[in-house]
Short mmCIF file of C-alpha atoms in Angstrom, two decimals:
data_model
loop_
_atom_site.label_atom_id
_atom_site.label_comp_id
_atom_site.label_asym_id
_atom_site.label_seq_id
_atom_site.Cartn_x
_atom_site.Cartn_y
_atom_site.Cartn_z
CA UNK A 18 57.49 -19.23 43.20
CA UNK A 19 54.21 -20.83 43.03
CA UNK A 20 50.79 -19.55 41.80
CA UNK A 21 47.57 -19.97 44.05
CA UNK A 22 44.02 -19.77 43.02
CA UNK A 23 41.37 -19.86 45.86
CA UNK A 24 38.54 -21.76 44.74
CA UNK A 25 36.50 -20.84 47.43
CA UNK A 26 37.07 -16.86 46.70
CA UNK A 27 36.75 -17.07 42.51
CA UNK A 28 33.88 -15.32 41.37
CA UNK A 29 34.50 -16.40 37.99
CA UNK A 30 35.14 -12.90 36.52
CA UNK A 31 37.50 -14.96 33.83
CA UNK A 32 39.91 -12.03 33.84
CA UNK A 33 42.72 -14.40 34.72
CA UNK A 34 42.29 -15.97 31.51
CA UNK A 35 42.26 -12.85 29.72
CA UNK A 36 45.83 -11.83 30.78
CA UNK A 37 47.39 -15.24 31.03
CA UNK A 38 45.61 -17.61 28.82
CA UNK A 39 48.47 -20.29 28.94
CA UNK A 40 48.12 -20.12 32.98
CA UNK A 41 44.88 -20.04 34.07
CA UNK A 42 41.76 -21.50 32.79
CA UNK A 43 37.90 -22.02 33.91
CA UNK A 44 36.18 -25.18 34.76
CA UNK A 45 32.71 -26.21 33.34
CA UNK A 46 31.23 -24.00 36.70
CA UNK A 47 33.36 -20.70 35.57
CA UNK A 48 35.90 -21.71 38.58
CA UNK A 49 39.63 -20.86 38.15
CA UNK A 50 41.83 -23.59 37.54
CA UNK A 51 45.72 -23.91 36.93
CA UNK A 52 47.33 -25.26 33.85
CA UNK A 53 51.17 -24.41 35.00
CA UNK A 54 51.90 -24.42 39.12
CA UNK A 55 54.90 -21.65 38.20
CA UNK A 56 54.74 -18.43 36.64
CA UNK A 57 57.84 -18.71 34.52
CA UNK A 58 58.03 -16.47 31.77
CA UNK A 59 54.88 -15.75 32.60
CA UNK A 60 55.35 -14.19 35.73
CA UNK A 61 54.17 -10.06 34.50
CA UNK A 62 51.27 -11.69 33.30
CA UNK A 63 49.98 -13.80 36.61
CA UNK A 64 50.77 -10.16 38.39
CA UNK A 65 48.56 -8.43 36.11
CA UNK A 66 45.88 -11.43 36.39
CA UNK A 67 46.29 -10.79 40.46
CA UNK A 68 45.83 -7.44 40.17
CA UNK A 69 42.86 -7.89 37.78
CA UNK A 70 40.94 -10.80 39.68
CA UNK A 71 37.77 -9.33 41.21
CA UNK A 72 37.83 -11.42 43.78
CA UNK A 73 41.56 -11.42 45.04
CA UNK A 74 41.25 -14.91 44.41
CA UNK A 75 45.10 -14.88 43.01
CA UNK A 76 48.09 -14.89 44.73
CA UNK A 77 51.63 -15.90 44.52
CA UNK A 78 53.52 -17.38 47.52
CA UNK A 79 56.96 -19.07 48.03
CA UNK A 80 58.11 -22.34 46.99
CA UNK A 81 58.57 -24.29 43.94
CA UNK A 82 56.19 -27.18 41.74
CA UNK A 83 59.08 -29.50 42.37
CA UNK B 27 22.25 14.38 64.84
CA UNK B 28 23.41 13.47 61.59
CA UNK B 29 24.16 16.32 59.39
CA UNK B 30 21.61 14.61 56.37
CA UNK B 31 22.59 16.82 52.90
CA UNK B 32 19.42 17.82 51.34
CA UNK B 33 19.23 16.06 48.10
CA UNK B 34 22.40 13.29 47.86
CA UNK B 35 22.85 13.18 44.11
CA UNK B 36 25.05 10.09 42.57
CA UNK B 37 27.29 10.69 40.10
CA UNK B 38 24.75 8.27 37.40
CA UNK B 39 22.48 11.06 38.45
CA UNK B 40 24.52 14.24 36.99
CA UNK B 41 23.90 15.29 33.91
CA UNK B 42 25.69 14.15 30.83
CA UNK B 43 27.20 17.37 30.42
CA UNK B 44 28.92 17.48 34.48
CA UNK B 45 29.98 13.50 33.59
CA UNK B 46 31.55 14.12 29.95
CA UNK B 47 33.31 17.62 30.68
CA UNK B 48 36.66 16.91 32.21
CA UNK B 49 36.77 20.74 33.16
CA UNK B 50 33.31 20.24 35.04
CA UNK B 51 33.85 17.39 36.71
CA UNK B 52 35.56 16.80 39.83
CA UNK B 53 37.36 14.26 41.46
CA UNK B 54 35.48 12.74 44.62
CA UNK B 55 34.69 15.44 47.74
CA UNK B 56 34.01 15.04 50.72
CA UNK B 57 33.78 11.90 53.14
CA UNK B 58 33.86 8.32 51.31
CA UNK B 59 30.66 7.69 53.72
CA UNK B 60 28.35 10.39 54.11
CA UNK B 61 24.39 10.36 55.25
CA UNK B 62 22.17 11.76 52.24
CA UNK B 63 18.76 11.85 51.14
CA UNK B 64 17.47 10.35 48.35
CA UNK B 65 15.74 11.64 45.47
CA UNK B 66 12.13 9.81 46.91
CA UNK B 67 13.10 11.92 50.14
CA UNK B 68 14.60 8.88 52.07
CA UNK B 69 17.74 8.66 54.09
CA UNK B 70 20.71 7.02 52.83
CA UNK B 71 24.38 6.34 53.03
CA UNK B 72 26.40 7.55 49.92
CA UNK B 73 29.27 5.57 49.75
CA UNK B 74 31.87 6.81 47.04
CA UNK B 75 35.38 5.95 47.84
CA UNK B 76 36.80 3.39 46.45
CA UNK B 77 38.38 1.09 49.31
CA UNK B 78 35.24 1.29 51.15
CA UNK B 79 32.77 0.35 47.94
CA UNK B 80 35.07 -2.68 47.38
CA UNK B 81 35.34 -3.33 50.83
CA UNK B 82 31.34 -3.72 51.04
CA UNK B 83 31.14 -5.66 47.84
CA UNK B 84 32.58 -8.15 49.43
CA UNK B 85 30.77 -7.67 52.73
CA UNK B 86 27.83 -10.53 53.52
CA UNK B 87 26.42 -7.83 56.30
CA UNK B 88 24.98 -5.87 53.39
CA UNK B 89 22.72 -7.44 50.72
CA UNK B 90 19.71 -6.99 48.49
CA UNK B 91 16.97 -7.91 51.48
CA UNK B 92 15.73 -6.33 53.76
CA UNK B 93 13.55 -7.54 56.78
CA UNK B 94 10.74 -5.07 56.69
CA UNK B 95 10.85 -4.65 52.49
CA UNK B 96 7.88 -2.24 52.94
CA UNK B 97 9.18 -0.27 55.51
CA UNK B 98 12.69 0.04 53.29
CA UNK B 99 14.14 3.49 52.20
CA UNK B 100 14.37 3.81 48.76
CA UNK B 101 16.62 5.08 46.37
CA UNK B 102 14.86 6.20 42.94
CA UNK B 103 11.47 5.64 43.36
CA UNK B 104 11.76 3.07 40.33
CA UNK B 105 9.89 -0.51 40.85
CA UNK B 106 12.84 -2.20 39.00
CA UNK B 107 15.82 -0.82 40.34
CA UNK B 108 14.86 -0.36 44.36
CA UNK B 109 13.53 -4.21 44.27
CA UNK B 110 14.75 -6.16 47.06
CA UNK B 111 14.74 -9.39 47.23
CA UNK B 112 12.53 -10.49 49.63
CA UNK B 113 12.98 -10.14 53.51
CA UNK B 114 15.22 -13.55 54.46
CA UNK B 115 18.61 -12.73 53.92
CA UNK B 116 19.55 -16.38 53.55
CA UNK B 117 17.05 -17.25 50.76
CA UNK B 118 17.96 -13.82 48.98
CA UNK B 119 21.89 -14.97 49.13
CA UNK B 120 20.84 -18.42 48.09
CA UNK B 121 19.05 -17.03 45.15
CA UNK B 122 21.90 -14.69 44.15
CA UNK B 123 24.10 -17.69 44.27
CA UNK B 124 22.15 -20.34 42.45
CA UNK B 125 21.62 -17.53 39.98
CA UNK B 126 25.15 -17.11 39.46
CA UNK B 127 26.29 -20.73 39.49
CA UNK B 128 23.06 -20.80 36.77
CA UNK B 129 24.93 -18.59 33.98
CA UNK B 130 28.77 -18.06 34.84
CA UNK B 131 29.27 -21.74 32.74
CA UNK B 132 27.52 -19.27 29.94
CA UNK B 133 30.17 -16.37 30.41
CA UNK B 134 33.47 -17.71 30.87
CA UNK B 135 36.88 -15.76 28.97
CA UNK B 136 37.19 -18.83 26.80
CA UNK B 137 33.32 -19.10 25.73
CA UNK B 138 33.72 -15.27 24.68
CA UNK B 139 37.15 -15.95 22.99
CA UNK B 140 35.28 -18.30 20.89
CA UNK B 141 32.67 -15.88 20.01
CA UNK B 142 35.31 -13.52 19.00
CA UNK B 143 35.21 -14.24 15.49
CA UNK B 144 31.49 -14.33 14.77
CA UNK B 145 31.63 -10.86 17.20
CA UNK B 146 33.80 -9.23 14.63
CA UNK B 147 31.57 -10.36 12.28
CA UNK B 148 28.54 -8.25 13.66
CA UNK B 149 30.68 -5.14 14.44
CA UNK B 150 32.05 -5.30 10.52
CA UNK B 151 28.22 -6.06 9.43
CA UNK B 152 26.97 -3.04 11.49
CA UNK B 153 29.88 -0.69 10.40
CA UNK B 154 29.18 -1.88 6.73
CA UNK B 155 25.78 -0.99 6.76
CA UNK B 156 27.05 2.63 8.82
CA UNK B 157 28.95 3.77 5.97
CA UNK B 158 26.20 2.40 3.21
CA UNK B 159 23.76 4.38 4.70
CA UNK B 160 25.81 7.14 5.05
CA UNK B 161 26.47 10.43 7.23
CA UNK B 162 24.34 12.07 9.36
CA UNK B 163 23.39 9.05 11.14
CA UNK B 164 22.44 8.01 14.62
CA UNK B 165 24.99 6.25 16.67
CA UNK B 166 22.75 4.80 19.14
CA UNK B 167 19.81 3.70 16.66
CA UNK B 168 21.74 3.36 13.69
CA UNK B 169 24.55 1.27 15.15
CA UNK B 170 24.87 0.50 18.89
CA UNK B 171 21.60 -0.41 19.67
CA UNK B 172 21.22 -2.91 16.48
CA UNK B 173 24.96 -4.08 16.80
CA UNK B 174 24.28 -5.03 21.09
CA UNK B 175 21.00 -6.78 20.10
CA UNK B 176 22.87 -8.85 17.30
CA UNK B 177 25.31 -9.56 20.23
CA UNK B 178 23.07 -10.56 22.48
CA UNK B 179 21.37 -13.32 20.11
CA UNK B 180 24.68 -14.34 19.29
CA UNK B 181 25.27 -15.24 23.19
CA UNK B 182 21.64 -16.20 23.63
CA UNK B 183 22.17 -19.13 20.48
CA UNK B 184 19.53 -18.01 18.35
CA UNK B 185 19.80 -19.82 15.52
CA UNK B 186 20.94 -17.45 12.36
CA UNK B 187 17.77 -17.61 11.02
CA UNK B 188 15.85 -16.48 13.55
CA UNK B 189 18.54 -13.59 14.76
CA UNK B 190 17.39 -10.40 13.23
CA UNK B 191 13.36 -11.40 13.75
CA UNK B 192 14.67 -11.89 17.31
CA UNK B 193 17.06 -8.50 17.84
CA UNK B 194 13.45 -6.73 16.17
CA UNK B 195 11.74 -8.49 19.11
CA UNK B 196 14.14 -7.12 21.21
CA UNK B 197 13.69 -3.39 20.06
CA UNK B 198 10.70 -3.52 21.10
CA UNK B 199 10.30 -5.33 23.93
CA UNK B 200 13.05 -2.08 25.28
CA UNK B 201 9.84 0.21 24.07
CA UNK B 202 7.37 -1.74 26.22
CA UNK B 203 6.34 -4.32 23.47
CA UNK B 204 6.91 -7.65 25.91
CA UNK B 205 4.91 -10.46 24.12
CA UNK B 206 6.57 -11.52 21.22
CA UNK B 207 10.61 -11.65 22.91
CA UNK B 208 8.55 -13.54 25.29
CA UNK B 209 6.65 -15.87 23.30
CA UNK B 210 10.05 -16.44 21.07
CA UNK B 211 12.31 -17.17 24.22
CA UNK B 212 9.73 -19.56 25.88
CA UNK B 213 10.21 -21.47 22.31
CA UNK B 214 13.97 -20.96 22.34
CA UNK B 215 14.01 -22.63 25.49
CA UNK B 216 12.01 -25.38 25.03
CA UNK B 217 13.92 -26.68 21.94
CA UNK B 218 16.87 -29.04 22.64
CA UNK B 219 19.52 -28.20 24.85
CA UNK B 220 21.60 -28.47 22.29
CA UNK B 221 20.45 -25.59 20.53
CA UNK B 222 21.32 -22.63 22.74
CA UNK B 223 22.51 -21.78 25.32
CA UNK B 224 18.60 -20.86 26.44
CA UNK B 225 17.92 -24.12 26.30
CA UNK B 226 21.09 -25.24 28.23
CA UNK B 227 19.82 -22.80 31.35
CA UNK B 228 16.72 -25.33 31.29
CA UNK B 229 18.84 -28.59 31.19
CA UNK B 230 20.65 -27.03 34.04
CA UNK B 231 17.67 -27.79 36.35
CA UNK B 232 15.85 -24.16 35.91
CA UNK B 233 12.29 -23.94 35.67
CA UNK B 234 11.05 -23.29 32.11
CA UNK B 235 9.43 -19.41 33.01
CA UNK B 236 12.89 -18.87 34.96
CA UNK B 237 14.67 -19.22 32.17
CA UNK B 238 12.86 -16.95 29.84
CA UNK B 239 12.89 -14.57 33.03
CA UNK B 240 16.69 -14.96 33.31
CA UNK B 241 17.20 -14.60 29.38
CA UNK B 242 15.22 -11.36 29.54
CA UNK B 243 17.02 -10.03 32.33
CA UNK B 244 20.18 -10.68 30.66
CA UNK B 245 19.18 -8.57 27.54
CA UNK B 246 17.71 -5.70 29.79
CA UNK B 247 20.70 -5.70 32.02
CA UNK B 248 23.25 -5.42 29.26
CA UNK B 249 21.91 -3.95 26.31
CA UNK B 250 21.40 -0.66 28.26
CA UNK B 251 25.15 -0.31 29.99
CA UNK B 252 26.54 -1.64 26.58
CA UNK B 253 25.10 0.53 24.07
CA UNK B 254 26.41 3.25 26.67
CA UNK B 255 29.42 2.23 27.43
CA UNK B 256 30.04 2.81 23.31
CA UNK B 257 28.43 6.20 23.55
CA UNK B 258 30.48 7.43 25.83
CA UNK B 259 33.51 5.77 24.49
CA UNK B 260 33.04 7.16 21.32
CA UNK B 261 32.20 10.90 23.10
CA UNK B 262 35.63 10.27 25.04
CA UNK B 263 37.91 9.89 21.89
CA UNK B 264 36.23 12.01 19.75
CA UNK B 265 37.75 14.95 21.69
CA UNK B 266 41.12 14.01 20.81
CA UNK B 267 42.51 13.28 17.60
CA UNK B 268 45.91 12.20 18.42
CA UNK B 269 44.89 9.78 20.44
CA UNK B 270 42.42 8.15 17.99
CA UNK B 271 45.12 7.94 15.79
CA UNK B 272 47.38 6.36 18.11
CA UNK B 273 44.53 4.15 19.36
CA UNK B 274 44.13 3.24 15.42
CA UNK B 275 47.44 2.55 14.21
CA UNK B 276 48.02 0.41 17.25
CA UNK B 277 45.51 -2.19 18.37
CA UNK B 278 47.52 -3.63 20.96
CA UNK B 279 46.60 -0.38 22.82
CA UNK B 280 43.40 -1.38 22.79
CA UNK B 281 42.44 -3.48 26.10
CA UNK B 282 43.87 -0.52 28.70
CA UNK B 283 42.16 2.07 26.77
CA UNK B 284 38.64 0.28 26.83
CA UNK B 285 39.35 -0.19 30.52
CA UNK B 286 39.56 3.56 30.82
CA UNK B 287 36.45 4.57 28.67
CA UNK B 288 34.89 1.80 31.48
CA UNK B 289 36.05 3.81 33.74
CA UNK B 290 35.45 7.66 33.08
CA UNK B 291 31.75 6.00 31.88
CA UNK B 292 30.98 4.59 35.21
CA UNK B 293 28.04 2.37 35.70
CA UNK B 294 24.74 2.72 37.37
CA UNK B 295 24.86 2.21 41.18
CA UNK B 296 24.08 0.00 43.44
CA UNK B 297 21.27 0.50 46.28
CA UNK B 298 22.19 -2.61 49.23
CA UNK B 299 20.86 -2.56 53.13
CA UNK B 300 22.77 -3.37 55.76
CA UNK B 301 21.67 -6.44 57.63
CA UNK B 302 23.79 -5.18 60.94
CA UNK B 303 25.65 -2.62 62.49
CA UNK B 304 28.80 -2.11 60.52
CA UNK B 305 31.23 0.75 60.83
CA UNK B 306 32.99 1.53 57.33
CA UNK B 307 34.73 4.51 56.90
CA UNK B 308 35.03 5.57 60.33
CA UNK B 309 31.08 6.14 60.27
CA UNK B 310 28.56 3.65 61.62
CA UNK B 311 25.58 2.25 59.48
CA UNK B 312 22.83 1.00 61.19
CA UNK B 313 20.92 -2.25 60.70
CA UNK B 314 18.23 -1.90 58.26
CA UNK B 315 19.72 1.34 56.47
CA UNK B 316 20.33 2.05 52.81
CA UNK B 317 23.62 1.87 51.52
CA UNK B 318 24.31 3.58 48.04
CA UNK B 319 27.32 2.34 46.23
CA UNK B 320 28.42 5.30 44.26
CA UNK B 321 30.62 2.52 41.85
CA UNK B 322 31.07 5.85 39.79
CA UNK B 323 32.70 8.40 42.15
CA UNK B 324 34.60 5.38 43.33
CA UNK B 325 35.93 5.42 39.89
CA UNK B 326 37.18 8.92 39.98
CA UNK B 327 38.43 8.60 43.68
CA UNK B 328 42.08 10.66 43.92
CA UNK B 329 43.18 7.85 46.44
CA UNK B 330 42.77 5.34 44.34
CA UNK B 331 43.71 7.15 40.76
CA UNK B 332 46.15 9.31 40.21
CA UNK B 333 44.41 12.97 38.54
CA UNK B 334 40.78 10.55 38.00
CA UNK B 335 39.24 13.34 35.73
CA UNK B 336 42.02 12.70 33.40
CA UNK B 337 41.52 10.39 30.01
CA UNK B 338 44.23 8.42 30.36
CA UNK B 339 43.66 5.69 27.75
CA UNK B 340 47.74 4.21 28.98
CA UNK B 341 46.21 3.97 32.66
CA UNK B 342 47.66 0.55 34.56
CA UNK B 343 46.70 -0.51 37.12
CA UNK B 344 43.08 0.21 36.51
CA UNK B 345 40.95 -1.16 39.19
CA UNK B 346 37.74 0.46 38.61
CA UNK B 347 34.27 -0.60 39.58
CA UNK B 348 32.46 -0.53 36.57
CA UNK B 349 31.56 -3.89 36.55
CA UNK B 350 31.03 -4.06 40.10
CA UNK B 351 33.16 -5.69 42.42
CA UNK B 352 33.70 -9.48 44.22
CA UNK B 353 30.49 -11.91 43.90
CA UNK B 354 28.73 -8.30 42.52
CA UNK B 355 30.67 -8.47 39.90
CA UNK B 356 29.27 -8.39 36.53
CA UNK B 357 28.65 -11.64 34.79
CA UNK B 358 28.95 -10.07 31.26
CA UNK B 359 31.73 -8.45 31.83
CA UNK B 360 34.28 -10.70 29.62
CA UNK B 361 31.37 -10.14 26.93
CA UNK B 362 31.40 -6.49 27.28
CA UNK B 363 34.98 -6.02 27.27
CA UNK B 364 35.10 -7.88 24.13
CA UNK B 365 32.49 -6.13 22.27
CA UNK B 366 33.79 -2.81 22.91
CA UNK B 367 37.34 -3.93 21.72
CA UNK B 368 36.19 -4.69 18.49
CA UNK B 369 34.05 -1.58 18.37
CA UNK B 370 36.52 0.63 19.29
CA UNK B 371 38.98 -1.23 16.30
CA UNK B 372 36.07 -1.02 13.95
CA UNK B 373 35.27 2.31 14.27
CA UNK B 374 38.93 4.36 14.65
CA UNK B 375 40.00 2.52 11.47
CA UNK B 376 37.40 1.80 9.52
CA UNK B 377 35.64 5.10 10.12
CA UNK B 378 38.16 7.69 11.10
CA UNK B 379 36.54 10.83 11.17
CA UNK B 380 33.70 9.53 12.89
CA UNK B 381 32.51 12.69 15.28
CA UNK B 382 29.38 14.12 16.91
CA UNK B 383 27.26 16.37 14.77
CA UNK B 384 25.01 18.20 17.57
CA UNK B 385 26.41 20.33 20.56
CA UNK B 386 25.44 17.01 23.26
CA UNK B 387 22.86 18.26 25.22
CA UNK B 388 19.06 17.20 25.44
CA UNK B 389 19.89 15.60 28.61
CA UNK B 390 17.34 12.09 29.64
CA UNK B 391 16.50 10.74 32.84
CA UNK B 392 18.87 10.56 35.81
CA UNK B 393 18.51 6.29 35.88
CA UNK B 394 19.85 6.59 32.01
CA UNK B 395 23.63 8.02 33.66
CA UNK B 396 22.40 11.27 31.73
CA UNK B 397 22.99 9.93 28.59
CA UNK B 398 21.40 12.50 25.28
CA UNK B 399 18.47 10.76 23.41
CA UNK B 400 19.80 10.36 20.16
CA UNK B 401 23.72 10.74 19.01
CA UNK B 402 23.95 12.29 15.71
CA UNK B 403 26.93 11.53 14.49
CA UNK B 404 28.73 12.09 11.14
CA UNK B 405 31.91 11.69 8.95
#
């Protein structure tokens, strides 16, 4: 499974990085960006952080970081 | 013709008694879209579900222009709150958006994880001096408002030195008093960027009076919804001692109840026009109309939360609109939710038997969310 962040939809809320601070972070413009591709043990958290994000800008979709 | 109701109240209209009482209140009725009139006797569209309100957030086809601003409908009859910005709907966007790619650098989860520390340090400063001065006190004047004004320096960089001459200038520039927060901002920017994040906004290619504008906005923006958002917080748990106890012993609790006081608490709402046609909720708003987004009765929509009049501090998923909603969504949110985290800590251990001394009553102005005057609390 593979986390995606739409770049173009982030409103830069920052609630991603509030639930899932070892996933997700924000560039110098408040953008989301990715630190890990896969949710791994983290996957509970990146659900929450989809659910959270204002802007629906989180997703997960299938296929694996390779 | 349009059934129009005679006076279309929002729920930051009722009065603080209909909003706090959980046997009072009820759950959204009625359509989600419904034709009202305002309370300066203009027609409107009340829109207070809670699909359709985040459906138009993220809507371009309604905005904060309008093409004939003095021939708008207004909402409240207040200069500050029905200003529109301008009539060209591209230029208003454009603003919005340079505004917001302007400050979200300021406002991200990790800048306000940093703060966290120093944060604590104001709420344990302002509880400190709580207890010192000792019961009956006021909450609002005696510990929110001070506590969101340290906060707000904090964010702003004011150097430590200057903090408490500049959260005085901030008391009264709330009272009307406009010259000296001015004077000490249009200082605060000009120093090096470096110092603050004031003077950061400059370096950042904004004109020198824009960014005093901005940083006053800021501090009138939040300051008001903060120091509520405690109130009511604080109302909300005082009515239930188990809870505070749970809520104390376990701070990991913490986040999803905050998210509920956010919710029950609800937020001022949002006056937009329509800039076409658009049908939204099976009803059609025409081009040009007012659109009220009721972000509070979206919060207490049955189709979106299950028995909304409840307090239920374990609530999950909690998608409310407090702070608004897509690119309306509140910049200072991550700040906020921070702040009253550490409030909320502060006060259920620190100060346990912290409760309202006055029946709550001595109800203010409808643009206030019905909020009493003064919250005389003791322990």
């Amino acid at each position: 499974m593979l986390i995606k962040a739409d770049t173009g939809r982030c409103v830069g809320a920052g609630q991603c990085v509030l639930s899932a601070p070892d996933i997700f972070d924000q560039d110098d413009q408040a953008v989301v960006t990715l630190l890990e591709r896969e949710p791994g043990e983290s996957l509970d958290l990146v659900l929450q952080a989809a659910d959270r994000c204002p802007a629906g800008a989180i997703s997960l979709e299938d296929g694996s970081a390779g | 013709m349009t059934t129009t109701e005679e006076r279309g109240l929002m729920s930051s209209d009722l009065p603080f008694e209909l909003r706090m009482c959980p046997h009072l209140r009820r759950a959204r009725q009625g359509p989600a879209v419904r034709r009202v009139r305002t309370p300066t006797g203009d027609d409107a569209w009340l829109v207070s579900g809670h699909a359709e309100i985040r459906e138009l957030l993220n809507d371009g086809r309604i905005g904060r222009s309008h093409p004939a601003p003095e021939e708008r409908a207004r909402y409240a009859g207040n200069p500050t709150y029905d200003q529109v910005m301008g009539a060209d709907h591209g230029a208003a966007d454009a603003m919005h958006a340079g505004l917001r790619a302007a400050l979200k650098p300021h406002f991200t989860t990790r800048r306000m994880l940093e703060l966290r520390p120093a944060l604590a340090a104001l709420v344990e400063a302002r509880v400190d001096a709580l207890l010192a001065q000792g019961p009956p006190a006021d909450l609002r004047e005696d510990f929110a408002g001070p506590l969101v004004r340290q906060v707000f320096a904090e964010m702003l960089g004011v150097p430590a030195a200057d903090r408490d001459r500049c959260a005085e200038l901030m008391r009264l520039g709330a009272a009307g008093d406009l010259g000296g927060l001015y004077v000490f901002l249009t200082e605060l920017a000009a120093a090096p960027p470096e110092s603050s994040m004031v003077a950061r906004l400059g370096e950042a290619g904004l004109a020198a009076d824009q960014v005093v504008q901005i940083a006053m906005l800021l501090q009138f923006a939040g300051f008001g919804a903060t120091v509520k958002q405690i109130e009511y917080g604080f109302l909300l748990l005082a009515q239930d001692r188990s809870r505070r106890e749970l809520l104390a012993a376990d701070p990991e609790l913490l986040p999803l109840a905050v998210e509920e006081l956010l919710r029950l608490a609800g937020s001022l709402s949002l006056p937009r026009y329509a800039r076409e046609d658009l049908t939204i909720g099976g009803v059609v708003i025409g081009a040009g109309d007012l659109v009220l987004l009721d972000l509070t009765q979206g919060n207490y929509d049955s189709d979106a939360f299950a028995e909304p009049t409840e307090f239920s501090p374990e609530r999950s998923p909690n998608r409310h609109l407090t702070f608004g909603h897509g690119v309306w969504t509140c910049l200072g949110a991550p700040l906020a939710r921070q702040v009253l985290r550490l409030v909320f800590a502060a006060l259920l251990t620190r100060v346990p038997t912290l409760r309202p001394l006055t029946p709550v009553g001595n109800v203010s102005g409808p643009l206030s969310g019905g909020l009493p005057e003064t919250l005389l609390v003791t322990w």
